Amino acid sequence: MTQTDKLDLSVQIGSLTLPNPVGVASGTFGYGEEYAPLLDVNTLGALYTKAVTLEPRAGNPAPRLADTPAGMLNSIGLANPGMEAFITDKLPFLRTLGCPVIVNVAGSTEDDYALVVERLGSEDGLGGYEINISCPNVAHGGMAFGTDPALVERLVKRLVSIRDRAPGAASRRPVIVKLSPNVTDIGLIARAAEAGGADALSCINTLVGMVIDTKRKRPVLARGTGGLSGPAVLPVGVAVVYKVSRAVAIPVIGLGGISCADDALQYLLAGAVAVQVGTAIFSRPETPLEVLGGIRDFMEREGVSEVRCIRELL
Amino acid sequence: MTQTDKLDLSVQIGSLTLPNPVGVASGTFGYGEEYAPLLDVNTLGALYTKAVTLEPRAGNPAPRLADTPAGMLNSIGLANPGMEAFITDKLPFLRTLGCPVIVNVAGSTEDDYALVVERLGSEDGLGGYEINISCPNVAHGGMAFGTDPALVERLVKRLVSIRDRAPGAASRRPVIVKLSPNVTDIGLIARAAEAGGADALSCINTLVGMVIDTKRKRPVLARGTGGLSGPAVLPVGVAVVYKVSRAVAIPVIGLGGISCADDALQYLLAGAVAVQVGTAIFSRPETPLEVLGGIRDFMEREGVSEVRCIRELL
Amino acid sequence: MKRFDARITALRSVATGYRELRYEWPADLPPPSPGRFFTVRAGGRYDPVLRRPFAFSAWSPGGAGEPAEASFIFQVRGRGTRYLAELDTGDTIDVLGPLGTGFGKPRRGSRPVLVAGGIGLGPMLYLANALSIDARDGLCEAPVLALGFRTASLIPDVAMPEGTVICTDDGSAGYRGTVTGWLEGYDPGAPPYLYACGPSAMMAAVGAMAAARRAPYEAALEQWMACGVGACAGCAVRLRTGQYIKACVDGPVYDGNLVDWGAML
Amino acid sequence: MKRFDARITALRSVATGYRELRYEWPADLPPPSPGRFFTVRAGGRYDPVLRRPFAFSAWSPGGAGEPAEASFIFQVRGRGTRYLAELDTGDTIDVLGPLGTGFGKPRRGSRPVLVAGGIGLGPMLYLANALSIDARDGLCEAPVLALGFRTASLIPDVAMPEGTVICTDDGSAGYRGTVTGWLEGYDPGAPPYLYACGPSAMMAAVGAMAAARRAPYEAALEQWMACGVGACAGCAVRLRTGQYIKACVDGPVYDGNLVDWGAML
Ligand SMILES: Cc1cc2nc3c(=O)[nH]c(=O)nc-3n(C[C@H](O)[C@H](O)[C@H](O)COP(=O)(O)OP(=O)(O)OC[C@H]3O[C@@H](n4cnc5c(N)ncnc54)[C@H](O)[C@@H]3O)c2cc1C
Ligand SMILES: Cc1cc2nc3c(=O)[nH]c(=O)nc-3n(C[C@H](O)[C@H](O)[C@H](O)COP(=O)(O)OP(=O)(O)OC[C@H]3O[C@@H](n4cnc5c(N)ncnc54)[C@H](O)[C@@H]3O)c2cc1C
Ligand SMILES: Cc1cc2nc3c(=O)[nH]c(=O)nc-3n(C[C@H](O)[C@H](O)[C@H](O)COP(=O)(O)O)c2cc1C
Ligand SMILES: Cc1cc2nc3c(=O)[nH]c(=O)nc-3n(C[C@H](O)[C@H](O)[C@H](O)COP(=O)(O)O)c2cc1C
Ligand code: FES
Ligand code: FES
């Protein structure tokens, strides 16, 4: 038996140390303020922001949400205030938080991504970048980047070199690449990101899905298809993390369908060093903290004192 | 309002006419005998058999099943008695049925597929072939075939030409190609199958998934990963059918997660000409007949007298 | 705003397919104002994933050892509301609220005209009751609540404020015709201040009248929601300006004269 | 075999974490023999997708206007059994059964020795009661039922046949030690005919003894199932021969001497 106060929950992502392995997933937690009244954001392992793009984006037409069996579809379309408004309106609050903040970066072209990473390099208070090459809900960029290994490697290489040239500590911020499960061989894409110099990978983004309203005889989502998330995708995410964490040497952050500690532990056993909770926050905002509690309990029960050693139990 | 007795539920798949659009999916209905006490097999639109391979296969080690949120994993591994035993032990019963029987064919090599289609060509009592190039649960063949357009086209071309040379009516049996959703662009594979001469496509086979038993700290399935099916995958299947039915001119048969008439209607509106019910049969054996009843009700309500016209409502 | 497990104190049928549910309101939360809403988990652990939003239909302070209570009226539509309808007094529901921005106050001297149909009933009842008090205090003219139903048997068994107008499509009770038909011929006797909640077609029709009469119009919209707190951008509503705003925080009550009714239908 | 909606006639707790549930048995189905099982939908429409299998623990013919009843004893383990535990008398459950191949008859003159632990209790009780009647008819020696528990408080409150041996790991009741420990020292006084159902380790230990004594051994195994009727090959169990057979139709009772216990653990 291990004592709770002796548990080492910290996780290393490149040069960044996360205080614990449970973060909140991009797009499900806004920019931190929205959920602050409902759970203590400071106790999170990491906060991954909603995607930030170069220009402001209004997002896709409504409806943008649909219910599915044990899951949901979204087609938000990267709605966000844009890089500059992010810096002036969102970053000040984020800087006050006690948890690492990782900015999810998206774009339509390589230049878009590059300009955002470059600009954010001169702002402090950020823990790292999560490069979203896997959003299924935009016409250009997004997932298109995430399916071609050569493109992935080139983009990542470019972003890493921009990061390297940033002033001070910003030059050591980890570049995390977020992968799409909508590919034939995710191992290839993972290795391309690693070859490009990524410090870590996040798996998985949403699956492509569609719901049709049979009364109105049209897709529920205005855009037709959307991204499937929630418990329904849990086994897909676990299989991906199991595969990817064996295909690369860099750390893998697991997400997709986590709604309780047992789900998170599946990811950690499968090979993830950390996890993110997304959709489950909508159902139950306290989920991330409950997940963390359950991971602690597991470590005590199993006599594992370092969270990074959980994967060795499999 | 349309009168029930005036409804035309028949569906054309190449030269084969299905009496109605609701079939039972390969692997979930054995070879028909098993479920015969529980529902009237004769009223089905089609019965797709468990996969038949050249040689008998014991299948994968146990456990082969796992529960997932609104779904399940299987790693049966194409366990089947082999082609010859199928002909002697299973086909006689299948021949007594009033519904079309479509044999699901699998193999490790192109020759395997070819030999099975060749041999079955000299047996009567079969309505068609469903070529399974999408099973995620075997080490060789299976899904590997389903992810490479060139391989798909070549295999389909060969099987079609074997089918064409069969004696009598067997030379007109439709060759249906069953696709895997575990690919970057299913439209490519679909067009390859069409170019090879396929008469129709079935979408989707299972997604790759894994469940880890956190108490025993090992995957629940002996083989690690398995195929995800059931309601959880419904939105994935509908999105695939929507895409594929717009990418090819041949009919598409929709399946994946159908558990009620509304689910089936989503597929028909998305562009499928027919559907298959799989996993839901395990939960509730009468599901296929309930689905058919619900499709009739919809047609009456909407004043659609031919089932093939449902897709035009979208 | 808080997430809490609330004890159900009453659940009853108020009309065919409609229920009223009352639950205990935590002592440390302020009373929700009319037009605000809450979300509830309406099912098991997984399914449905999305919480269901409902508008408050009443709130009572309790006292004398009795807890405060919030109420809502809901229509049984799909699996979420079916789940709620099958609960019993004493069961708990998982509530997140109060959420959103409620109705604004009418201009002094104006006549609040409240139009509701279907599931819009609850919030409009709550608002009408609140405005009746305001009218007594001289802050506005006495409100008029106009409710539309297909037929008399759908009229809910709930206390309605004085001066409520009932419209039925088939004339089986009150005015024969739609509530917007009634509104067309209605003379408010003072500058009208319009409020509406109900089917999109009704809301859009009221919107056209508001525009024609240049009347202020507050419209409560129904929109799919995921987070309910402004974090996901899933509930975006398009304004005439082309701008999207969030139904869950900026709404669910909007300036009806800015809503792009075309995009809503 | 049939799928039917069955009314629950009784549901009670029989030990910490164990329930006994009785339900109406359709008049047109034959009584299920010991060792056979049924599956039940244990949750909502979607979840869990897989029906849960349970062995019969008793069956009574009813009569005098009373319907026949089937019973089972279950341990509350996960979401499916939690769902069942929360049902009430009068609720219905969705049953598919009877399924599988039950226990065979012991050889004439042999002593049936029944070993059970945990969730193996139900089917073994049912079998012991049936064999007691056979013994009275001279078809075999009086059966001995040996039940293993961690501690006395886990012993279920159910009628047990005469001659039942209770073993507790901590000695708080009956024999101190495991049921296989007891079995080791037991002299059946006639050629033993072994039956077992319970944890895999226990089943394997009994298997080793059966092999050592060259005794017949019928073992009821637990195996994940999807269809329950032989259609999916999901429940395959590997025999020593390397062959896979289906737990749902060929089992759940097997010739324990053919089971590859190594592959089961
Ligand atoms: C701010 C707001 C206030 C509401 N107030 C009331 C009320 O007072 N009384 C009442 O009866 N209804 C109200 N509704 C509508 C109510 O939320 C839906 O009727 C309910 O969610 C249906 O759920 P279901 O599972 O029974 O039906 P389903 O069959 O799952 O859905 C039926 C329809 O309900 C709507 N809906 C379902 N889930 C959501 C969601 N998460 N967000 C938005 N819409 C959804 C969709 O339009 C859907 O097509 C309100 C909605 C909103 C957005
Ligand atoms: C033929 C047979 C007879 C059984 N008889 C009894 C009995 O009389 N009393 C009793 O308490 N239990 C019995 N079981 C075991 C019972 O089926 C499981 O305990 C139950 O399914 C657990 O479900 P859950 O959802 O509560 O737990 P979960 O947490 O979902 O599962 C707990 C464990 O139960 C087992 N299990 C769950 N679903 C299935 C399934 N579809 N098929 C096989 N195993 C499953 C798995 O080992 C799983 O790890 C029997 C099993 C079989 C195969
Ligand atoms: C409403 C919504 C918005 C999302 N927006 C983003 C985004 O901006 N960037 C991104 O990388 N992922 C985004 N995602 C994907 C999630 O971060 C996550 O990868 C996915 O939902 C799977 O995890 P879950 O099942 O726990 O939600 C979004 C998901 C949802 C549900
Ligand atoms: C237990 C099981 C066995 C299966 N075996 C086969 C098979 O032999 N051949 C095949 O093409 N598909 C097989 N499938 C896939 C199904 O036919 C179907 O494509 C998939 O399960 C999705 O549909 P569903 O969600 O309705 O089950 C199998 C599925 C299950 C659950
Ligand atoms: S529902 Fe999430 S922003 Fe409104
Ligand atoms: S459970 Fe399907 S064959 Fe046994």
PDB file of C-alpha atoms and ligand atoms in Angstrom, chain B residues 25-28 49-51 65 72 74 76 78 104 130 132 134-135 178 204-206 227-231 233 255-258 276-280 282, chain D residues 226 232, ligand 4:
ATOM      1  CA  ALA B  25     -25.813  -9.141 -40.823  1.00  0.00           C
ATOM      2  CA  SER B  26     -23.027 -11.630 -41.308  1.00  0.00           C
ATOM      3  CA  GLY B  27     -21.709 -13.172 -38.119  1.00  0.00           C
ATOM      4  CA  THR B  28     -24.677 -12.241 -36.015  1.00  0.00           C
ATOM      5  CA  THR B  49     -24.252 -15.924 -43.440  1.00  0.00           C
ATOM      6  CA  LYS B  50     -21.325 -16.011 -41.064  1.00  0.00           C
ATOM      7  CA  ALA B  51     -18.119 -15.772 -43.116  1.00  0.00           C
ATOM      8  CA  LEU B  65     -16.416 -10.639 -26.579  1.00  0.00           C
ATOM      9  CA  MET B  72     -19.628  -4.483 -28.050  1.00  0.00           C
ATOM     10  CA  ASN B  74     -15.905  -9.164 -30.968  1.00  0.00           C
ATOM     11  CA  ILE B  76     -14.387 -14.177 -33.343  1.00  0.00           C
ATOM     12  CA  LEU B  78     -13.858 -15.874 -38.770  1.00  0.00           C
ATOM     13  CA  ASN B 104     -20.234 -13.904 -46.686  1.00  0.00           C
ATOM     14  CA  GLU B 130     -20.814 -10.698 -49.833  1.00  0.00           C
ATOM     15  CA  ASN B 132     -15.652  -9.552 -46.648  1.00  0.00           C
ATOM     16  CA  SER B 134     -12.989  -5.740 -43.949  1.00  0.00           C
ATOM     17  CA  CYS B 135     -12.689  -8.099 -40.999  1.00  0.00           C
ATOM     18  CA  LYS B 178     -18.279  -5.252 -47.714  1.00  0.00           C
ATOM     19  CA  ILE B 204     -19.938  -0.843 -42.622  1.00  0.00           C
ATOM     20  CA  ASN B 205     -18.014  -3.601 -41.005  1.00  0.00           C
ATOM     21  CA  THR B 206     -16.791  -3.065 -37.442  1.00  0.00           C
ATOM     22  CA  GLY B 227     -14.379  -5.089 -33.865  1.00  0.00           C
ATOM     23  CA  LEU B 228     -16.726  -2.489 -32.435  1.00  0.00           C
ATOM     24  CA  SER B 229     -20.397  -2.819 -33.364  1.00  0.00           C
ATOM     25  CA  GLY B 230     -23.788  -1.866 -31.991  1.00  0.00           C
ATOM     26  CA  PRO B 231     -25.608   1.453 -31.494  1.00  0.00           C
ATOM     27  CA  VAL B 233     -21.295   3.055 -34.359  1.00  0.00           C
ATOM     28  CA  LEU B 255     -25.483  -1.425 -41.615  1.00  0.00           C
ATOM     29  CA  GLY B 256     -23.862  -0.636 -38.320  1.00  0.00           C
ATOM     30  CA  GLY B 257     -25.722  -0.023 -35.101  1.00  0.00           C
ATOM     31  CA  ILE B 258     -29.283  -0.405 -36.335  1.00  0.00           C
ATOM     32  CA  GLN B 276     -28.786  -5.227 -42.291  1.00  0.00           C
ATOM     33  CA  VAL B 277     -29.388  -5.647 -38.583  1.00  0.00           C
ATOM     34  CA  GLY B 278     -26.492  -7.181 -36.666  1.00  0.00           C
ATOM     35  CA  THR B 279     -25.633  -6.724 -32.993  1.00  0.00           C
ATOM     36  CA  ALA B 280     -29.160  -5.621 -32.084  1.00  0.00           C
ATOM     37  CA  PHE B 282     -28.323 -10.284 -29.748  1.00  0.00           C
TER      38      PHE B 282
ATOM     39  CA  ALA D 226     -23.553 -12.497 -27.162  1.00  0.00           C
ATOM     40  CA  CYS D 232     -22.102 -15.930 -33.047  1.00  0.00           C
TER      41      CYS D 232
HETATM   42  C1  LIG E   4     -20.042 -11.386 -33.377  1.00  0.00           C
HETATM   43  C2  LIG E   4     -19.883 -10.767 -34.716  1.00  0.00           C
HETATM   44  C3  LIG E   4     -19.358 -11.504 -35.778  1.00  0.00           C
HETATM   45  C4  LIG E   4     -19.193 -10.948 -37.024  1.00  0.00           C
HETATM   46  N1  LIG E   4     -18.717 -11.702 -38.067  1.00  0.00           N
HETATM   47  C5  LIG E   4     -18.660 -11.168 -39.308  1.00  0.00           C
HETATM   48  C6  LIG E   4     -18.262 -11.948 -40.428  1.00  0.00           C
HETATM   49  O1  LIG E   4     -17.981 -13.138 -40.307  1.00  0.00           O
HETATM   50  N2  LIG E   4     -18.201 -11.358 -41.655  1.00  0.00           N
HETATM   51  C7  LIG E   4     -18.526 -10.028 -41.830  1.00  0.00           C
HETATM   52  O2  LIG E   4     -18.457  -9.535 -42.950  1.00  0.00           O
HETATM   53  N3  LIG E   4     -18.917  -9.270 -40.794  1.00  0.00           N
HETATM   54  C8  LIG E   4     -18.985  -9.806 -39.545  1.00  0.00           C
HETATM   55  N4  LIG E   4     -19.411  -9.019 -38.495  1.00  0.00           N
HETATM   56  C9  LIG E   4     -19.749  -7.601 -38.744  1.00  0.00           C
HETATM   57  C10 LIG E   4     -21.241  -7.384 -38.911  1.00  0.00           C
HETATM   58  O3  LIG E   4     -21.752  -8.102 -39.995  1.00  0.00           O
HETATM   59  C11 LIG E   4     -21.559  -5.891 -39.072  1.00  0.00           C
HETATM   60  O4  LIG E   4     -20.884  -5.410 -40.217  1.00  0.00           O
HETATM   61  C12 LIG E   4     -21.144  -5.063 -37.888  1.00  0.00           C
HETATM   62  O5  LIG E   4     -21.343  -5.775 -36.687  1.00  0.00           O
HETATM   63  C13 LIG E   4     -21.874  -3.730 -37.802  1.00  0.00           C
HETATM   64  O6  LIG E   4     -23.269  -3.910 -37.699  1.00  0.00           O
HETATM   65  P1  LIG E   4     -24.064  -3.974 -36.292  1.00  0.00           P
HETATM   66  O7  LIG E   4     -23.635  -2.778 -35.492  1.00  0.00           O
HETATM   67  O8  LIG E   4     -25.518  -3.944 -36.665  1.00  0.00           O
HETATM   68  O9  LIG E   4     -23.673  -5.233 -35.639  1.00  0.00           O
HETATM   69  C14 LIG E   4     -19.557  -9.585 -37.232  1.00  0.00           C
HETATM   70  C15 LIG E   4     -20.083  -8.843 -36.177  1.00  0.00           C
HETATM   71  C16 LIG E   4     -20.251  -9.404 -34.933  1.00  0.00           C
HETATM   72  C17 LIG E   4     -20.811  -8.561 -33.817  1.00  0.00           C
END
